[in-house]
Amino acid sequence: KRLNYYNESLQAFEKLHTIIPNSYEVIYQIAHVYELIGMRRQALKWYNILVTKVPTDSEILAKMGYLYQQEQDEFQAVHYYQESYRYNPAKIDVISCLGMHYAKQDMFEKAILYFERASQIQTKEVKWQLMIASCYRRMNLFNEALKVYEENHNEHNDNIDCLSGLVQIRKELGMP
């Protein structure tokens, strides 16, 4: 597998799977090789088998969410991302995907919850606060958005995106 001989490694892992069918490691390797060669449906099939054996593995659940997202099955992607989040509420890429999903669905209150969580984990990352402000703006809660922009500008006065958002919201509110 490390040498990129995927067909050969797949054959070896599948043979090993017939010998030790309940090995989590072997099942994972089969799924991962399918993922590496771009056969997402086959990879998902094997990850599904794996997740029945280790249902609380947040990494596998997140990987399934990602693969379903690649397959453009948003419903399944969100399901697996939520399951991953349930077992590991600190995984930033899962939190980001969930926040973005709810923002795209115009479910801004839910999106804000995820962006706030991300902001708690990555306290120095400005983008989470900017996402929160953006959600407030899209909900027409301009004063809340202004407050978030101003707080961020006070902490990160050199951030162009924050300054741009602050200028725009102040214009929308008729403020100098």
PDB file of N, CA and C in Angstrom, residues 2-90:
ATOM      1  N   ARG A   2       1.931   1.256   0.809  1.00  0.00           N
ATOM      2  CA  ARG A   2       2.833   2.409   0.870  1.00  0.00           C
ATOM      3  C   ARG A   2       3.569   2.634  -0.449  1.00  0.00           C
ATOM      4  N   LEU A   3       3.734   1.588  -1.220  1.00  0.00           N
ATOM      5  CA  LEU A   3       4.404   1.683  -2.513  1.00  0.00           C
ATOM      6  C   LEU A   3       3.427   2.027  -3.642  1.00  0.00           C
ATOM      7  N   ASN A   4       2.189   2.278  -3.273  1.00  0.00           N
ATOM      8  CA  ASN A   4       1.125   2.620  -4.230  1.00  0.00           C
ATOM      9  C   ASN A   4       0.754   1.470  -5.162  1.00  0.00           C
ATOM     10  N   TYR A   5       0.973   0.251  -4.725  1.00  0.00           N
ATOM     11  CA  TYR A   5       0.508  -0.928  -5.458  1.00  0.00           C
ATOM     12  C   TYR A   5      -0.864  -1.297  -4.899  1.00  0.00           C
ATOM     13  N   TYR A   6      -1.832  -0.493  -5.269  1.00  0.00           N
ATOM     14  CA  TYR A   6      -3.138  -0.615  -4.634  1.00  0.00           C
ATOM     15  C   TYR A   6      -3.864  -1.902  -4.984  1.00  0.00           C
ATOM     16  N   ASN A   7      -3.804  -2.325  -6.226  1.00  0.00           N
ATOM     17  CA  ASN A   7      -4.488  -3.567  -6.599  1.00  0.00           C
ATOM     18  C   ASN A   7      -3.909  -4.757  -5.834  1.00  0.00           C
ATOM     19  N   GLU A   8      -2.590  -4.802  -5.743  1.00  0.00           N
ATOM     20  CA  GLU A   8      -1.945  -5.898  -5.034  1.00  0.00           C
ATOM     21  C   GLU A   8      -2.256  -5.843  -3.535  1.00  0.00           C
ATOM     22  N   SER A   9      -2.233  -4.641  -2.984  1.00  0.00           N
ATOM     23  CA  SER A   9      -2.525  -4.526  -1.551  1.00  0.00           C
ATOM     24  C   SER A   9      -3.986  -4.863  -1.271  1.00  0.00           C
ATOM     25  N   LEU A  10      -4.881  -4.475  -2.176  1.00  0.00           N
ATOM     26  CA  LEU A  10      -6.293  -4.809  -2.014  1.00  0.00           C
ATOM     27  C   LEU A  10      -6.494  -6.322  -2.030  1.00  0.00           C
ATOM     28  N   GLN A  11      -5.840  -6.994  -2.941  1.00  0.00           N
ATOM     29  CA  GLN A  11      -5.928  -8.461  -2.992  1.00  0.00           C
ATOM     30  C   GLN A  11      -5.410  -9.080  -1.693  1.00  0.00           C
ATOM     31  N   ALA A  12      -4.297  -8.565  -1.213  1.00  0.00           N
ATOM     32  CA  ALA A  12      -3.712  -9.105   0.022  1.00  0.00           C
ATOM     33  C   ALA A  12      -4.640  -8.870   1.216  1.00  0.00           C
ATOM     34  N   PHE A  13      -5.191  -7.662   1.320  1.00  0.00           N
ATOM     35  CA  PHE A  13      -6.084  -7.369   2.442  1.00  0.00           C
ATOM     36  C   PHE A  13      -7.380  -8.174   2.359  1.00  0.00           C
ATOM     37  N   GLU A  14      -7.912  -8.353   1.146  1.00  0.00           N
ATOM     38  CA  GLU A  14      -9.131  -9.147   1.005  1.00  0.00           C
ATOM     39  C   GLU A  14      -8.871 -10.616   1.354  1.00  0.00           C
ATOM     40  N   LYS A  15      -7.718 -11.125   0.997  1.00  0.00           N
ATOM     41  CA  LYS A  15      -7.359 -12.494   1.374  1.00  0.00           C
ATOM     42  C   LYS A  15      -7.205 -12.594   2.894  1.00  0.00           C
ATOM     43  N   LEU A  16      -6.563 -11.593   3.470  1.00  0.00           N
ATOM     44  CA  LEU A  16      -6.401 -11.558   4.918  1.00  0.00           C
ATOM     45  C   LEU A  16      -7.765 -11.469   5.607  1.00  0.00           C
ATOM     46  N   HIS A  17      -8.689 -10.734   4.981  1.00  0.00           N
ATOM     47  CA  HIS A  17     -10.037 -10.606   5.538  1.00  0.00           C
ATOM     48  C   HIS A  17     -10.763 -11.953   5.574  1.00  0.00           C
ATOM     49  N   THR A  18     -10.528 -12.801   4.586  1.00  0.00           N
ATOM     50  CA  THR A  18     -11.160 -14.132   4.618  1.00  0.00           C
ATOM     51  C   THR A  18     -10.584 -14.985   5.749  1.00  0.00           C
ATOM     52  N   ILE A  19      -9.332 -14.723   6.119  1.00  0.00           N
ATOM     53  CA  ILE A  19      -8.698 -15.478   7.201  1.00  0.00           C
ATOM     54  C   ILE A  19      -9.134 -14.942   8.567  1.00  0.00           C
ATOM     55  N   ILE A  20      -9.109 -13.624   8.718  1.00  0.00           N
ATOM     56  CA  ILE A  20      -9.536 -12.995   9.982  1.00  0.00           C
ATOM     57  C   ILE A  20     -10.625 -11.953   9.680  1.00  0.00           C
ATOM     58  N   PRO A  21     -11.866 -12.411   9.526  1.00  0.00           N
ATOM     59  CA  PRO A  21     -12.945 -11.530   9.056  1.00  0.00           C
ATOM     60  C   PRO A  21     -13.375 -10.442  10.042  1.00  0.00           C
ATOM     61  N   ASN A  22     -13.028 -10.568  11.315  1.00  0.00           N
ATOM     62  CA  ASN A  22     -13.467  -9.574  12.290  1.00  0.00           C
ATOM     63  C   ASN A  22     -12.379  -8.581  12.670  1.00  0.00           C
ATOM     64  N   SER A  23     -11.313  -8.547  11.912  1.00  0.00           N
ATOM     65  CA  SER A  23     -10.223  -7.627  12.209  1.00  0.00           C
ATOM     66  C   SER A  23     -10.578  -6.214  11.749  1.00  0.00           C
ATOM     67  N   TYR A  24     -10.674  -5.308  12.715  1.00  0.00           N
ATOM     68  CA  TYR A  24     -10.990  -3.911  12.389  1.00  0.00           C
ATOM     69  C   TYR A  24      -9.924  -3.317  11.479  1.00  0.00           C
ATOM     70  N   GLU A  25      -8.676  -3.658  11.772  1.00  0.00           N
ATOM     71  CA  GLU A  25      -7.572  -3.098  11.006  1.00  0.00           C
ATOM     72  C   GLU A  25      -7.624  -3.511   9.540  1.00  0.00           C
ATOM     73  N   VAL A  26      -7.938  -4.766   9.290  1.00  0.00           N
ATOM     74  CA  VAL A  26      -8.013  -5.256   7.909  1.00  0.00           C
ATOM     75  C   VAL A  26      -9.181  -4.593   7.175  1.00  0.00           C
ATOM     76  N   ILE A  27     -10.313  -4.494   7.835  1.00  0.00           N
ATOM     77  CA  ILE A  27     -11.482  -3.858   7.219  1.00  0.00           C
ATOM     78  C   ILE A  27     -11.167  -2.397   6.893  1.00  0.00           C
ATOM     79  N   TYR A  28     -10.502  -1.728   7.826  1.00  0.00           N
ATOM     80  CA  TYR A  28     -10.113  -0.338   7.577  1.00  0.00           C
ATOM     81  C   TYR A  28      -9.193  -0.244   6.363  1.00  0.00           C
ATOM     82  N   GLN A  29      -8.212  -1.118   6.284  1.00  0.00           N
ATOM     83  CA  GLN A  29      -7.248  -1.063   5.181  1.00  0.00           C
ATOM     84  C   GLN A  29      -7.936  -1.281   3.830  1.00  0.00           C
ATOM     85  N   ILE A  30      -8.881  -2.199   3.784  1.00  0.00           N
ATOM     86  CA  ILE A  30      -9.625  -2.435   2.542  1.00  0.00           C
ATOM     87  C   ILE A  30     -10.388  -1.165   2.152  1.00  0.00           C
ATOM     88  N   ALA A  31     -11.092  -0.590   3.116  1.00  0.00           N
ATOM     89  CA  ALA A  31     -11.851   0.636   2.851  1.00  0.00           C
ATOM     90  C   ALA A  31     -10.924   1.753   2.399  1.00  0.00           C
ATOM     91  N   HIS A  32      -9.805   1.894   3.077  1.00  0.00           N
ATOM     92  CA  HIS A  32      -8.877   2.976   2.754  1.00  0.00           C
ATOM     93  C   HIS A  32      -8.273   2.813   1.360  1.00  0.00           C
ATOM     94  N   VAL A  33      -7.939   1.593   0.981  1.00  0.00           N
ATOM     95  CA  VAL A  33      -7.397   1.370  -0.366  1.00  0.00           C
ATOM     96  C   VAL A  33      -8.449   1.732  -1.416  1.00  0.00           C
ATOM     97  N   TYR A  34      -9.688   1.319  -1.192  1.00  0.00           N
ATOM     98  CA  TYR A  34     -10.749   1.702  -2.134  1.00  0.00           C
ATOM     99  C   TYR A  34     -10.871   3.224  -2.216  1.00  0.00           C
ATOM    100  N   GLU A  35     -10.751   3.877  -1.074  1.00  0.00           N
ATOM    101  CA  GLU A  35     -10.815   5.336  -1.064  1.00  0.00           C
ATOM    102  C   GLU A  35      -9.647   5.925  -1.863  1.00  0.00           C
ATOM    103  N   LEU A  36      -8.463   5.386  -1.682  1.00  0.00           N
ATOM    104  CA  LEU A  36      -7.275   5.889  -2.380  1.00  0.00           C
ATOM    105  C   LEU A  36      -7.369   5.734  -3.894  1.00  0.00           C
ATOM    106  N   ILE A  37      -8.029   4.688  -4.350  1.00  0.00           N
ATOM    107  CA  ILE A  37      -8.136   4.489  -5.804  1.00  0.00           C
ATOM    108  C   ILE A  37      -9.393   5.150  -6.381  1.00  0.00           C
ATOM    109  N   GLY A  38     -10.102   5.884  -5.537  1.00  0.00           N
ATOM    110  CA  GLY A  38     -11.239   6.662  -6.020  1.00  0.00           C
ATOM    111  C   GLY A  38     -12.547   5.907  -6.125  1.00  0.00           C
ATOM    112  N   MET A  39     -12.600   4.721  -5.557  1.00  0.00           N
ATOM    113  CA  MET A  39     -13.850   3.950  -5.585  1.00  0.00           C
ATOM    114  C   MET A  39     -14.607   4.217  -4.278  1.00  0.00           C
ATOM    115  N   ARG A  40     -15.227   5.409  -4.235  1.00  0.00           N
ATOM    116  CA  ARG A  40     -15.870   5.875  -3.002  1.00  0.00           C
ATOM    117  C   ARG A  40     -16.998   4.963  -2.538  1.00  0.00           C
ATOM    118  N   ARG A  41     -17.811   4.479  -3.462  1.00  0.00           N
ATOM    119  CA  ARG A  41     -18.931   3.607  -3.069  1.00  0.00           C
ATOM    120  C   ARG A  41     -18.427   2.337  -2.390  1.00  0.00           C
ATOM    121  N   GLN A  42     -17.378   1.737  -2.951  1.00  0.00           N
ATOM    122  CA  GLN A  42     -16.792   0.540  -2.344  1.00  0.00           C
ATOM    123  C   GLN A  42     -16.183   0.891  -0.986  1.00  0.00           C
ATOM    124  N   ALA A  43     -15.514   2.026  -0.923  1.00  0.00           N
ATOM    125  CA  ALA A  43     -14.928   2.464   0.344  1.00  0.00           C
ATOM    126  C   ALA A  43     -16.028   2.640   1.392  1.00  0.00           C
ATOM    127  N   LEU A  44     -17.127   3.278   0.997  1.00  0.00           N
ATOM    128  CA  LEU A  44     -18.243   3.478   1.929  1.00  0.00           C
ATOM    129  C   LEU A  44     -18.825   2.150   2.390  1.00  0.00           C
ATOM    130  N   LYS A  45     -18.897   1.188   1.491  1.00  0.00           N
ATOM    131  CA  LYS A  45     -19.406  -0.134   1.857  1.00  0.00           C
ATOM    132  C   LYS A  45     -18.557  -0.722   2.983  1.00  0.00           C
ATOM    133  N   TRP A  46     -17.245  -0.653   2.835  1.00  0.00           N
ATOM    134  CA  TRP A  46     -16.346  -1.222   3.844  1.00  0.00           C
ATOM    135  C   TRP A  46     -16.314  -0.384   5.113  1.00  0.00           C
ATOM    136  N   TYR A  47     -16.392   0.942   4.985  1.00  0.00           N
ATOM    137  CA  TYR A  47     -16.456   1.777   6.185  1.00  0.00           C
ATOM    138  C   TYR A  47     -17.759   1.508   6.944  1.00  0.00           C
ATOM    139  N   ASN A  48     -18.847   1.242   6.217  1.00  0.00           N
ATOM    140  CA  ASN A  48     -20.102   0.885   6.878  1.00  0.00           C
ATOM    141  C   ASN A  48     -19.953  -0.408   7.674  1.00  0.00           C
ATOM    142  N   ILE A  49     -19.257  -1.373   7.102  1.00  0.00           N
ATOM    143  CA  ILE A  49     -18.990  -2.616   7.830  1.00  0.00           C
ATOM    144  C   ILE A  49     -18.170  -2.306   9.077  1.00  0.00           C
ATOM    145  N   LEU A  50     -17.170  -1.466   8.912  1.00  0.00           N
ATOM    146  CA  LEU A  50     -16.297  -1.113  10.037  1.00  0.00           C
ATOM    147  C   LEU A  50     -17.062  -0.376  11.133  1.00  0.00           C
ATOM    148  N   VAL A  51     -17.928   0.537  10.758  1.00  0.00           N
ATOM    149  CA  VAL A  51     -18.636   1.345  11.752  1.00  0.00           C
ATOM    150  C   VAL A  51     -19.661   0.508  12.538  1.00  0.00           C
ATOM    151  N   THR A  52     -20.069  -0.624  11.986  1.00  0.00           N
ATOM    152  CA  THR A  52     -20.937  -1.505  12.775  1.00  0.00           C
ATOM    153  C   THR A  52     -20.137  -2.191  13.881  1.00  0.00           C
ATOM    154  N   LYS A  53     -18.839  -2.315  13.682  1.00  0.00           N
ATOM    155  CA  LYS A  53     -17.978  -2.956  14.677  1.00  0.00           C
ATOM    156  C   LYS A  53     -17.405  -1.956  15.677  1.00  0.00           C
ATOM    157  N   VAL A  54     -17.169  -0.739  15.235  1.00  0.00           N
ATOM    158  CA  VAL A  54     -16.667   0.318  16.118  1.00  0.00           C
ATOM    159  C   VAL A  54     -17.520   1.577  15.901  1.00  0.00           C
ATOM    160  N   PRO A  55     -18.745   1.571  16.420  1.00  0.00           N
ATOM    161  CA  PRO A  55     -19.691   2.651  16.103  1.00  0.00           C
ATOM    162  C   PRO A  55     -19.353   4.014  16.701  1.00  0.00           C
ATOM    163  N   THR A  56     -18.400   4.066  17.624  1.00  0.00           N
ATOM    164  CA  THR A  56     -18.084   5.340  18.262  1.00  0.00           C
ATOM    165  C   THR A  56     -16.780   5.947  17.757  1.00  0.00           C
ATOM    166  N   ASP A  57     -16.231   5.427  16.670  1.00  0.00           N
ATOM    167  CA  ASP A  57     -14.978   5.954  16.130  1.00  0.00           C
ATOM    168  C   ASP A  57     -15.268   7.224  15.331  1.00  0.00           C
ATOM    169  N   SER A  58     -14.983   8.363  15.922  1.00  0.00           N
ATOM    170  CA  SER A  58     -15.320   9.643  15.288  1.00  0.00           C
ATOM    171  C   SER A  58     -14.554   9.870  13.994  1.00  0.00           C
ATOM    172  N   GLU A  59     -13.350   9.326  13.889  1.00  0.00           N
ATOM    173  CA  GLU A  59     -12.564   9.493  12.659  1.00  0.00           C
ATOM    174  C   GLU A  59     -13.220   8.780  11.479  1.00  0.00           C
ATOM    175  N   ILE A  60     -13.680   7.557  11.710  1.00  0.00           N
ATOM    176  CA  ILE A  60     -14.345   6.803  10.646  1.00  0.00           C
ATOM    177  C   ILE A  60     -15.656   7.481  10.277  1.00  0.00           C
ATOM    178  N   LEU A  61     -16.399   7.919  11.258  1.00  0.00           N
ATOM    179  CA  LEU A  61     -17.663   8.613  10.993  1.00  0.00           C
ATOM    180  C   LEU A  61     -17.418   9.891  10.183  1.00  0.00           C
ATOM    181  N   ALA A  62     -16.376  10.629  10.534  1.00  0.00           N
ATOM    182  CA  ALA A  62     -16.041  11.846   9.789  1.00  0.00           C
ATOM    183  C   ALA A  62     -15.627  11.508   8.365  1.00  0.00           C
ATOM    184  N   LYS A  63     -14.860  10.455   8.207  1.00  0.00           N
ATOM    185  CA  LYS A  63     -14.420  10.024   6.873  1.00  0.00           C
ATOM    186  C   LYS A  63     -15.631   9.645   6.022  1.00  0.00           C
ATOM    187  N   MET A  64     -16.602   8.978   6.637  1.00  0.00           N
ATOM    188  CA  MET A  64     -17.819   8.627   5.906  1.00  0.00           C
ATOM    189  C   MET A  64     -18.593   9.884   5.508  1.00  0.00           C
ATOM    190  N   GLY A  65     -18.653  10.848   6.418  1.00  0.00           N
ATOM    191  CA  GLY A  65     -19.297  12.119   6.088  1.00  0.00           C
ATOM    192  C   GLY A  65     -18.634  12.786   4.901  1.00  0.00           C
ATOM    193  N   TYR A  66     -17.310  12.780   4.904  1.00  0.00           N
ATOM    194  CA  TYR A  66     -16.556  13.375   3.801  1.00  0.00           C
ATOM    195  C   TYR A  66     -16.834  12.645   2.484  1.00  0.00           C
ATOM    196  N   LEU A  67     -16.818  11.317   2.517  1.00  0.00           N
ATOM    197  CA  LEU A  67     -17.058  10.548   1.290  1.00  0.00           C
ATOM    198  C   LEU A  67     -18.472  10.761   0.766  1.00  0.00           C
ATOM    199  N   TYR A  68     -19.445  10.801   1.670  1.00  0.00           N
ATOM    200  CA  TYR A  68     -20.815  11.071   1.221  1.00  0.00           C
ATOM    201  C   TYR A  68     -20.925  12.488   0.656  1.00  0.00           C
ATOM    202  N   GLN A  69     -20.187  13.409   1.232  1.00  0.00           N
ATOM    203  CA  GLN A  69     -20.170  14.766   0.700  1.00  0.00           C
ATOM    204  C   GLN A  69     -19.585  14.764  -0.711  1.00  0.00           C
ATOM    205  N   GLN A  70     -18.527  13.994  -0.931  1.00  0.00           N
ATOM    206  CA  GLN A  70     -17.937  13.866  -2.257  1.00  0.00           C
ATOM    207  C   GLN A  70     -18.917  13.236  -3.237  1.00  0.00           C
ATOM    208  N   GLU A  71     -19.760  12.341  -2.740  1.00  0.00           N
ATOM    209  CA  GLU A  71     -20.784  11.697  -3.571  1.00  0.00           C
ATOM    210  C   GLU A  71     -22.022  12.589  -3.738  1.00  0.00           C
ATOM    211  N   GLN A  72     -21.968  13.775  -3.137  1.00  0.00           N
ATOM    212  CA  GLN A  72     -23.058  14.757  -3.172  1.00  0.00           C
ATOM    213  C   GLN A  72     -24.341  14.233  -2.548  1.00  0.00           C
ATOM    214  N   ASP A  73     -24.186  13.415  -1.517  1.00  0.00           N
ATOM    215  CA  ASP A  73     -25.314  12.940  -0.721  1.00  0.00           C
ATOM    216  C   ASP A  73     -25.272  13.709   0.599  1.00  0.00           C
ATOM    217  N   GLU A  74     -25.836  14.912   0.539  1.00  0.00           N
ATOM    218  CA  GLU A  74     -25.751  15.835   1.675  1.00  0.00           C
ATOM    219  C   GLU A  74     -26.421  15.282   2.931  1.00  0.00           C
ATOM    220  N   PHE A  75     -27.546  14.597   2.752  1.00  0.00           N
ATOM    221  CA  PHE A  75     -28.269  14.045   3.899  1.00  0.00           C
ATOM    222  C   PHE A  75     -27.384  13.068   4.679  1.00  0.00           C
ATOM    223  N   GLN A  76     -26.774  12.116   3.968  1.00  0.00           N
ATOM    224  CA  GLN A  76     -25.905  11.132   4.626  1.00  0.00           C
ATOM    225  C   GLN A  76     -24.650  11.802   5.180  1.00  0.00           C
ATOM    226  N   ALA A  77     -24.100  12.748   4.436  1.00  0.00           N
ATOM    227  CA  ALA A  77     -22.894  13.444   4.895  1.00  0.00           C
ATOM    228  C   ALA A  77     -23.151  14.120   6.239  1.00  0.00           C
ATOM    229  N   VAL A  78     -24.245  14.853   6.336  1.00  0.00           N
ATOM    230  CA  VAL A  78     -24.568  15.557   7.582  1.00  0.00           C
ATOM    231  C   VAL A  78     -24.815  14.550   8.708  1.00  0.00           C
ATOM    232  N   HIS A  79     -25.486  13.465   8.395  1.00  0.00           N
ATOM    233  CA  HIS A  79     -25.737  12.436   9.407  1.00  0.00           C
ATOM    234  C   HIS A  79     -24.425  11.946  10.015  1.00  0.00           C
ATOM    235  N   TYR A  80     -23.477  11.578   9.163  1.00  0.00           N
ATOM    236  CA  TYR A  80     -22.214  11.041   9.678  1.00  0.00           C
ATOM    237  C   TYR A  80     -21.362  12.115  10.342  1.00  0.00           C
ATOM    238  N   TYR A  81     -21.420  13.338   9.839  1.00  0.00           N
ATOM    239  CA  TYR A  81     -20.706  14.426  10.514  1.00  0.00           C
ATOM    240  C   TYR A  81     -21.289  14.663  11.914  1.00  0.00           C
ATOM    241  N   GLN A  82     -22.619  14.624  12.026  1.00  0.00           N
ATOM    242  CA  GLN A  82     -23.239  14.808  13.343  1.00  0.00           C
ATOM    243  C   GLN A  82     -22.866  13.678  14.297  1.00  0.00           C
ATOM    244  N   GLU A  83     -22.821  12.463  13.789  1.00  0.00           N
ATOM    245  CA  GLU A  83     -22.404  11.332  14.622  1.00  0.00           C
ATOM    246  C   GLU A  83     -20.949  11.497  15.060  1.00  0.00           C
ATOM    247  N   SER A  84     -20.106  11.909  14.153  1.00  0.00           N
ATOM    248  CA  SER A  84     -18.701  12.148  14.494  1.00  0.00           C
ATOM    249  C   SER A  84     -18.594  13.233  15.562  1.00  0.00           C
ATOM    250  N   TYR A  85     -19.354  14.300  15.396  1.00  0.00           N
ATOM    251  CA  TYR A  85     -19.359  15.411  16.352  1.00  0.00           C
ATOM    252  C   TYR A  85     -19.838  14.947  17.725  1.00  0.00           C
ATOM    253  N   ARG A  86     -20.801  14.053  17.722  1.00  0.00           N
ATOM    254  CA  ARG A  86     -21.340  13.552  18.990  1.00  0.00           C
ATOM    255  C   ARG A  86     -20.243  12.855  19.806  1.00  0.00           C
ATOM    256  N   TYR A  87     -19.365  12.126  19.144  1.00  0.00           N
ATOM    257  CA  TYR A  87     -18.314  11.395  19.841  1.00  0.00           C
ATOM    258  C   TYR A  87     -17.028  12.204  20.013  1.00  0.00           C
ATOM    259  N   ASN A  88     -16.852  13.234  19.190  1.00  0.00           N
ATOM    260  CA  ASN A  88     -15.668  14.077  19.310  1.00  0.00           C
ATOM    261  C   ASN A  88     -16.046  15.512  18.955  1.00  0.00           C
ATOM    262  N   PRO A  89     -16.575  16.254  19.926  1.00  0.00           N
ATOM    263  CA  PRO A  89     -17.039  17.622  19.645  1.00  0.00           C
ATOM    264  C   PRO A  89     -15.911  18.649  19.495  1.00  0.00           C
ATOM    265  N   ALA A  90     -14.684  18.181  19.377  1.00  0.00           N
ATOM    266  CA  ALA A  90     -13.553  19.100  19.201  1.00  0.00           C
ATOM    267  C   ALA A  90     -12.900  18.965  17.836  1.00  0.00           C
TER     268      ALA A  90
END
